[in-house]
GROMACS .gro file of C-alpha atoms in nm:
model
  286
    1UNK     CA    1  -3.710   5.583   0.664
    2UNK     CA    2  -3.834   5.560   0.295
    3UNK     CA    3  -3.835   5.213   0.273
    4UNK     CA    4  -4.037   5.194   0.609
    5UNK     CA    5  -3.858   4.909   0.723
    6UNK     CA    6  -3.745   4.940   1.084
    7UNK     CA    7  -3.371   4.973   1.165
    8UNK     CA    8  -3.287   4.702   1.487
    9UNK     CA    9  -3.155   4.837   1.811
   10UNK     CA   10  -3.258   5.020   2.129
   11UNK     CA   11  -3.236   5.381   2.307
   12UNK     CA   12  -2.962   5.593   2.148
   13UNK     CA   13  -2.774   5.299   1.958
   14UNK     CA   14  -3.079   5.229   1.770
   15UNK     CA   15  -3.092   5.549   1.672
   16UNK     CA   16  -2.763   5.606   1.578
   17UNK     CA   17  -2.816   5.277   1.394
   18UNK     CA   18  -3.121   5.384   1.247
   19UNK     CA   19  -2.920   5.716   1.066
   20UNK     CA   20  -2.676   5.517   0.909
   21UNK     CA   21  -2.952   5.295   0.795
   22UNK     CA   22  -3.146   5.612   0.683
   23UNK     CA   23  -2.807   5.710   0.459
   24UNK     CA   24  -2.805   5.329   0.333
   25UNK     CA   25  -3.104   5.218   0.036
   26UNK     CA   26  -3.235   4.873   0.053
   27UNK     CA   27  -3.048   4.708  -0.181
   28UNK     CA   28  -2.710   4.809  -0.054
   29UNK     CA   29  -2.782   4.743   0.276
   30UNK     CA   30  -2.879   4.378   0.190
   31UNK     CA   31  -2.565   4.346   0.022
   32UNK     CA   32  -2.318   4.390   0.310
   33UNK     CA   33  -2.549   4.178   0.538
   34UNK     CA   34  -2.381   3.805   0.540
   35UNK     CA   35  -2.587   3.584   0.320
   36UNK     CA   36  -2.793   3.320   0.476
   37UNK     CA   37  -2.714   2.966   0.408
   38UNK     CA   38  -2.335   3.103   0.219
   39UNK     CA   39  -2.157   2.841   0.451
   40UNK     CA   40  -2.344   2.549   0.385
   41UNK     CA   41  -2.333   2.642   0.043
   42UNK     CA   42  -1.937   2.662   0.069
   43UNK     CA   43  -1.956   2.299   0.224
   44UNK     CA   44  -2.153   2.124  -0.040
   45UNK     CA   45  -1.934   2.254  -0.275
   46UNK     CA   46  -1.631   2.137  -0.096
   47UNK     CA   47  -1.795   1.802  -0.064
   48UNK     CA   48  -1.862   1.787  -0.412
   49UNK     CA   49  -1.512   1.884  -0.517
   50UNK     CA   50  -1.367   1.592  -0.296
   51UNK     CA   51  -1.630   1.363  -0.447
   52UNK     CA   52  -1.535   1.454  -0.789
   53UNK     CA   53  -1.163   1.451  -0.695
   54UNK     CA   54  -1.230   1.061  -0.574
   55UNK     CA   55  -1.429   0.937  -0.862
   56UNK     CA   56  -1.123   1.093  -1.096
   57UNK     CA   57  -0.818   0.961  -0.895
   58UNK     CA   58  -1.075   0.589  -0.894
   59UNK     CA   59  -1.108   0.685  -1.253
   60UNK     CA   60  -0.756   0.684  -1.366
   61UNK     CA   61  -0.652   0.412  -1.176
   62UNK     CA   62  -0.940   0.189  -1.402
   63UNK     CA   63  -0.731   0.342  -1.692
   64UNK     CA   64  -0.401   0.267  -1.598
   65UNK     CA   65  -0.490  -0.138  -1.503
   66UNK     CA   66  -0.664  -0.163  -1.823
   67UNK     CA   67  -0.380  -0.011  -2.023
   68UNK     CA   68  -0.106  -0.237  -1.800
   69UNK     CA   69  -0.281  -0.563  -1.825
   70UNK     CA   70  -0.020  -0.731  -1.823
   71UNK     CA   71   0.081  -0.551  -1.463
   72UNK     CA   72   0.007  -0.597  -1.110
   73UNK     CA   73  -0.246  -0.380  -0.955
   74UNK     CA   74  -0.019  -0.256  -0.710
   75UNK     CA   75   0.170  -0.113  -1.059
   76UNK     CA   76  -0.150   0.051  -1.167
   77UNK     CA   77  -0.198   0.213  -0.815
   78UNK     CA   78   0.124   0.375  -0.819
   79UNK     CA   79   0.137   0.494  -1.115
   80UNK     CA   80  -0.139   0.675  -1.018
   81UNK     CA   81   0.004   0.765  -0.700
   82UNK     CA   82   0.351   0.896  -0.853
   83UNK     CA   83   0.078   1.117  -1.061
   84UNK     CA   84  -0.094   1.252  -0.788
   85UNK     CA   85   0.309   1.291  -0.548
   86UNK     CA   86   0.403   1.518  -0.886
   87UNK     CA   87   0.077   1.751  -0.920
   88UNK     CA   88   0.011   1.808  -0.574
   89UNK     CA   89   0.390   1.899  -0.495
   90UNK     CA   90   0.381   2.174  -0.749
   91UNK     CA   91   0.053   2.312  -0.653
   92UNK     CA   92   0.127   2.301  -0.249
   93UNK     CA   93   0.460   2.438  -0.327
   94UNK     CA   94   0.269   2.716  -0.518
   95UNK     CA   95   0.047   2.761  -0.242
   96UNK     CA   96   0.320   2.798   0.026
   97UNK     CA   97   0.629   2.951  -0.154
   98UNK     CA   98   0.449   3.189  -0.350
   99UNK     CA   99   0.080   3.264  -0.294
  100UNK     CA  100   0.117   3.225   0.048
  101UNK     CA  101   0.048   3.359   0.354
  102UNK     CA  102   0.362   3.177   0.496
  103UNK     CA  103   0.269   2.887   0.682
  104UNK     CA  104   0.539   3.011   1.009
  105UNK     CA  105   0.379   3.350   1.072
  106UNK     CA  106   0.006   3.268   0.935
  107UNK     CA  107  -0.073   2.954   1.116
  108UNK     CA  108  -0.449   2.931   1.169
  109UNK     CA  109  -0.497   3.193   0.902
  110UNK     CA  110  -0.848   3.147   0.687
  111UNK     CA  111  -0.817   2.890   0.395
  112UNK     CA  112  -0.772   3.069   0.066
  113UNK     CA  113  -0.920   2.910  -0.275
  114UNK     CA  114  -0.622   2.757  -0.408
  115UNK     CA  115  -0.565   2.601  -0.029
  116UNK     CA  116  -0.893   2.494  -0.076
  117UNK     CA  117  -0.865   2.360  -0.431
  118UNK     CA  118  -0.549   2.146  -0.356
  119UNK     CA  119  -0.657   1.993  -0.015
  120UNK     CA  120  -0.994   1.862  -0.188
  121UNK     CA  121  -0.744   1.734  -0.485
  122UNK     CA  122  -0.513   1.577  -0.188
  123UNK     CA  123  -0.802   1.465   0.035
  124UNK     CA  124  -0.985   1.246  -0.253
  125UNK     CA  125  -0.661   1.049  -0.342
  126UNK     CA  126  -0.620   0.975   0.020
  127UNK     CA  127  -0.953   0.814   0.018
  128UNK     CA  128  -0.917   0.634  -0.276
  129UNK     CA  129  -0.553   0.511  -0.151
  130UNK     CA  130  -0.660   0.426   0.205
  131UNK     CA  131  -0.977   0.200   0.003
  132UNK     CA  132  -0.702   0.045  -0.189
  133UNK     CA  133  -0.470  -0.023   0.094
  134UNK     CA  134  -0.737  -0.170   0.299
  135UNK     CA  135  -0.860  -0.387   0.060
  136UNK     CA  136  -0.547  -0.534  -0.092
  137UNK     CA  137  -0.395  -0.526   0.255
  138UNK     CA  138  -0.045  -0.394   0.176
  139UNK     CA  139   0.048  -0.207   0.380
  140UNK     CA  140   0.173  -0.171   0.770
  141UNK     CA  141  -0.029  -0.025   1.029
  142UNK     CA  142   0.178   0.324   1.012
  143UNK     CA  143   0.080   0.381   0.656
  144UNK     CA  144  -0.276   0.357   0.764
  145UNK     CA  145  -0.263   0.540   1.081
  146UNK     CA  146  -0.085   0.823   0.837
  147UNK     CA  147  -0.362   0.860   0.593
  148UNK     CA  148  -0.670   0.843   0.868
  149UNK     CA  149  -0.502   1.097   1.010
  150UNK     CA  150  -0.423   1.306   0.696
  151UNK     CA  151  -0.792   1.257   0.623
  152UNK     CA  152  -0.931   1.360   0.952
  153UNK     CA  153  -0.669   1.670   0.930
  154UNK     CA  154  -0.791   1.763   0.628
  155UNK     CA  155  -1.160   1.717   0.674
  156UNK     CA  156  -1.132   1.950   0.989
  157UNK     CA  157  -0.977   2.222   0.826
  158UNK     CA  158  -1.191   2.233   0.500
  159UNK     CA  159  -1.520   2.206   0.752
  160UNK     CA  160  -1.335   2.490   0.999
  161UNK     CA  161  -1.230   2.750   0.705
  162UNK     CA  162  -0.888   2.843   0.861
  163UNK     CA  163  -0.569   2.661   0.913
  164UNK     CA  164  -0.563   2.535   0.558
  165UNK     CA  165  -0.176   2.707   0.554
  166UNK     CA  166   0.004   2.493   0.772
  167UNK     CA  167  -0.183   2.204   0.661
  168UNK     CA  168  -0.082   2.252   0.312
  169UNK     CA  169   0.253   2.320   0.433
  170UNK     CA  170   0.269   2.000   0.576
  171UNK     CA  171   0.138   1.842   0.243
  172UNK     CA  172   0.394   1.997   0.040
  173UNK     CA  173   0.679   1.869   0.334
  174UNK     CA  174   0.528   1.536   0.297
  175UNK     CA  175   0.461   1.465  -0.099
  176UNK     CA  176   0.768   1.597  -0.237
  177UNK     CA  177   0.951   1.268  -0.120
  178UNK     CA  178   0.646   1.027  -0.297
  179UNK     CA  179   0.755   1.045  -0.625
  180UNK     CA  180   1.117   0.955  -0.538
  181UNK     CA  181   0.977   0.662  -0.325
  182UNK     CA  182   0.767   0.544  -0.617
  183UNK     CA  183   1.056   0.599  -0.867
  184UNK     CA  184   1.244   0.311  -0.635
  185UNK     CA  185   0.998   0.127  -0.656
  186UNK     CA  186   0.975   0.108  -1.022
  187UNK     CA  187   1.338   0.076  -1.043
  188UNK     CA  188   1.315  -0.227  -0.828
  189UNK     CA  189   1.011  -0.423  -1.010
  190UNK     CA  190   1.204  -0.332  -1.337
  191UNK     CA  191   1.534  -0.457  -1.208
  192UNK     CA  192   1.735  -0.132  -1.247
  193UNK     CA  193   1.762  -0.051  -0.870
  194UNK     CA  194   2.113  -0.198  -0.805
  195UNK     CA  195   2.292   0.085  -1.026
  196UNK     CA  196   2.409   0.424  -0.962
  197UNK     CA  197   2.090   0.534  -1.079
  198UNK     CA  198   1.904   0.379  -0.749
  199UNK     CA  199   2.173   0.505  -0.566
  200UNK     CA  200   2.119   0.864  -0.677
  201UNK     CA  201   1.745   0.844  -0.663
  202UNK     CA  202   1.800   0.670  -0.275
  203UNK     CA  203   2.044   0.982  -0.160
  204UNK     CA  204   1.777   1.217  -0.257
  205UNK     CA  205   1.447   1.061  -0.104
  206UNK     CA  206   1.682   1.051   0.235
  207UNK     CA  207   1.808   1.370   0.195
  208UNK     CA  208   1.470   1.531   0.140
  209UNK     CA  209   1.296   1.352   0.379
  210UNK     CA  210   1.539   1.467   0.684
  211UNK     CA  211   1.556   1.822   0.587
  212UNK     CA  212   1.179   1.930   0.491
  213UNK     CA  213   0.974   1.621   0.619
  214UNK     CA  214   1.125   1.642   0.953
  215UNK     CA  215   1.343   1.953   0.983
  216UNK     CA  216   1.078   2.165   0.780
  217UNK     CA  217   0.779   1.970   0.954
  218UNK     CA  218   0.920   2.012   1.313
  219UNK     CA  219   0.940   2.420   1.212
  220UNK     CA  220   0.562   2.368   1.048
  221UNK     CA  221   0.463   2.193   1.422
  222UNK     CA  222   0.605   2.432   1.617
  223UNK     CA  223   0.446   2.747   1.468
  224UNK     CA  224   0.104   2.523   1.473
  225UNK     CA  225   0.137   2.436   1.849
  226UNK     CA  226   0.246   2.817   1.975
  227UNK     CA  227   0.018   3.048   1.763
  228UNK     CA  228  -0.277   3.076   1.962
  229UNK     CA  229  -0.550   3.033   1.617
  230UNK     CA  230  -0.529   2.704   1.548
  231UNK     CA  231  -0.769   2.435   1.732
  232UNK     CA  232  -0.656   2.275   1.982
  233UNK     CA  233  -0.766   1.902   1.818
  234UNK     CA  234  -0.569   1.989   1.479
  235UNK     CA  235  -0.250   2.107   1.668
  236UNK     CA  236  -0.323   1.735   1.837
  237UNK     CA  237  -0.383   1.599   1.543
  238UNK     CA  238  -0.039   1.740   1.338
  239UNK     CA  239   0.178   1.609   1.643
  240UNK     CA  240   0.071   1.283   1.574
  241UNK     CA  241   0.127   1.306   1.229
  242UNK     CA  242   0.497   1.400   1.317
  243UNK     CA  243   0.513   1.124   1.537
  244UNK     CA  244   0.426   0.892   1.191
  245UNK     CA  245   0.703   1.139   1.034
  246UNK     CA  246   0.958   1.076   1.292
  247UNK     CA  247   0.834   0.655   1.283
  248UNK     CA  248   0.908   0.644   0.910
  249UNK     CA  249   1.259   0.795   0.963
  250UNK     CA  250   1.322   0.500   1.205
  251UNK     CA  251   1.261   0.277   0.906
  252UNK     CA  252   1.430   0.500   0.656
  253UNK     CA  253   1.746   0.479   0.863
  254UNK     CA  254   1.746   0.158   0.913
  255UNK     CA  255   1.753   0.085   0.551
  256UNK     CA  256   2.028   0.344   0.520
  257UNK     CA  257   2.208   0.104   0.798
  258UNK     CA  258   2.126  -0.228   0.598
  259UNK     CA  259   2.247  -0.079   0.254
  260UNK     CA  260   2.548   0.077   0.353
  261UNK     CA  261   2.637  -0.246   0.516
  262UNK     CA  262   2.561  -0.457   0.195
  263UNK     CA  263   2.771  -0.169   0.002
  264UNK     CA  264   3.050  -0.231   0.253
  265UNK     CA  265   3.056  -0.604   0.195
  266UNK     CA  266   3.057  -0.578  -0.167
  267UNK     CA  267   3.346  -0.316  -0.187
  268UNK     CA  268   3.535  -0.536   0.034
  269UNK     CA  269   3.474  -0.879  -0.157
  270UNK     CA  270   3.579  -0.644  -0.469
  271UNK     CA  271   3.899  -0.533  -0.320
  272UNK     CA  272   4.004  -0.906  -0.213
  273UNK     CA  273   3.917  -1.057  -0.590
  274UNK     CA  274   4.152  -0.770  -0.725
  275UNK     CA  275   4.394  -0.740  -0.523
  276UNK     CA  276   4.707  -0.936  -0.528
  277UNK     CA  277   4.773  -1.256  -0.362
  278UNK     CA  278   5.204  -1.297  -0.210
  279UNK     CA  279   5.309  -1.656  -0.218
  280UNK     CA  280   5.681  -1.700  -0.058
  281UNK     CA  281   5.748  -1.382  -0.080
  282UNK     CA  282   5.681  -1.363  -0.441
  283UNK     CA  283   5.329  -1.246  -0.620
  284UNK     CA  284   5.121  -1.447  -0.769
  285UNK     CA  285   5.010  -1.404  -1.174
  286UNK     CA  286   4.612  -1.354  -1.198
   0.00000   0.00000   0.00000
């Protein structure tokens, strides 16, 4: 060879090897060899994405307490988290509907950039909501069992490179219903919840929740669990988190139960207070 650099291999495949390498210059041949170091390098940038994600989501939250002073924090910490329910929807359901591949038929397919991009934005609000959560101790053990495991989920595919599809799938199933839930909440703290417009905003989060959070996340699961690509610990690891799915829809229907009993009641005190009253036969003047 020109270069006189030797060409690897034994016997008759080295030197087959060593005529393509004799057709192939230096330079070119460096450049289709896999770069040393290009996956840590992917990983630090990753990290540093999340970081910077984190320090932004920790960011605006300072923001919105100092511009709500006269607010709770758990106000301020929604607000951001109705923020983050509204961007991340339209950028997973970017990711799935149209930029694809399609989470059903591509499960355990390697991340692309955008999957990458919006699981770093997703997986730094989850640790600055899980901090939050754990230090102002609001909520119930499921709501911290489902962001560890959306953390660990995500981690794991961002340090794997593949299976960033279904995962982002999942995201989009799961965050199109937050900004409804923190609309009713806001509607409550603002006394506006008892009108037609919490009634509207209630059908909705219900509706959407049964039909993509557990009709589209038990078609999401399934493709997960039978295509044979994705690790074994992250198809664990998304049946758990339908579990937590399937645990919140106990809770959603029983507040479905509770306020179509109190709606009940109500129509039925209305209907005695207006309706007529017979005395001997005769009726009464109101």
């Amino acid at each position: 060879m020109g270069s006189g650099e030797p060409c690897p291999g034994r016997g008759g495949e080295g030197k087959v090897k060593a005529s393509r390498c004799a057709l192939v210059p230096p330079p070119a041949r460096a450049a289709l060899e896999p770069e040393r170091g290009s996956g840590n390098r992917g990983m630090v940038s990753i990290a540093l994405e999340v970081s910077c994600s984190f320090v932004a989501w920790l960011f605006l939250y300072a923001c919105c307490c100092y511009w709500n002073r006269g607010r709770s924090y758990e106000w301020s910490c929604r607000l951001v988290t109705l923020l983050h329910g509204v961007i991340v929807t339209c950028l997973s359901g970017y990711a799935v509907l149209l930029d694809g591949p399609w989470p059903l038929t591509h499960a355990g397919s390697p991340n692309t950039a955008l999957q990458i991009h919006v699981l770093s934005l997703t997986l730094g609000y989850f640790i600055f909501d899980l901090g939050w959560c754990l230090y102002f101790q609001t909520e119930g053990d499921l709501m911290l069992l489902h962001h560890m495991l959306s953390i660990c989920g995500m981690i794991m595919v961002l340090g794997l490179g593949k299976s960033a599809t279904e995962v982002n799938a999942v995201v989009f199933v799961s965050e199109i219903t937050n900004p409804l839930l923190q609309t009713r909440w806001f509607l409550r703290e603002m006394g506006c919840y008892h009108t037609v417009l919490g009634d509207i905003v209630d059908f909705f989060f219900v509706s959407l929740f049964l039909v993509l959070r557990i009709g589209g996340g038990a078609l999401i699961m399934y493709a997960m669990v039978t295509s044979p690509d994705p690790s074994w610990l992250l198809k664990a690891g998304g049946l758990a988190m339908y579990l937590v799915s399937l645990g919140f829809m106990v809770e959603i229907c029983r507040f479905v139960r509770r306020k179509l009993m109190k709606k009940n009641i109500s129509w039925a005190r209305r209907r005695s207070v207006n309706a007529p009253v017979k005395t001997n036969g005769h009726l009464r003047a109101h």
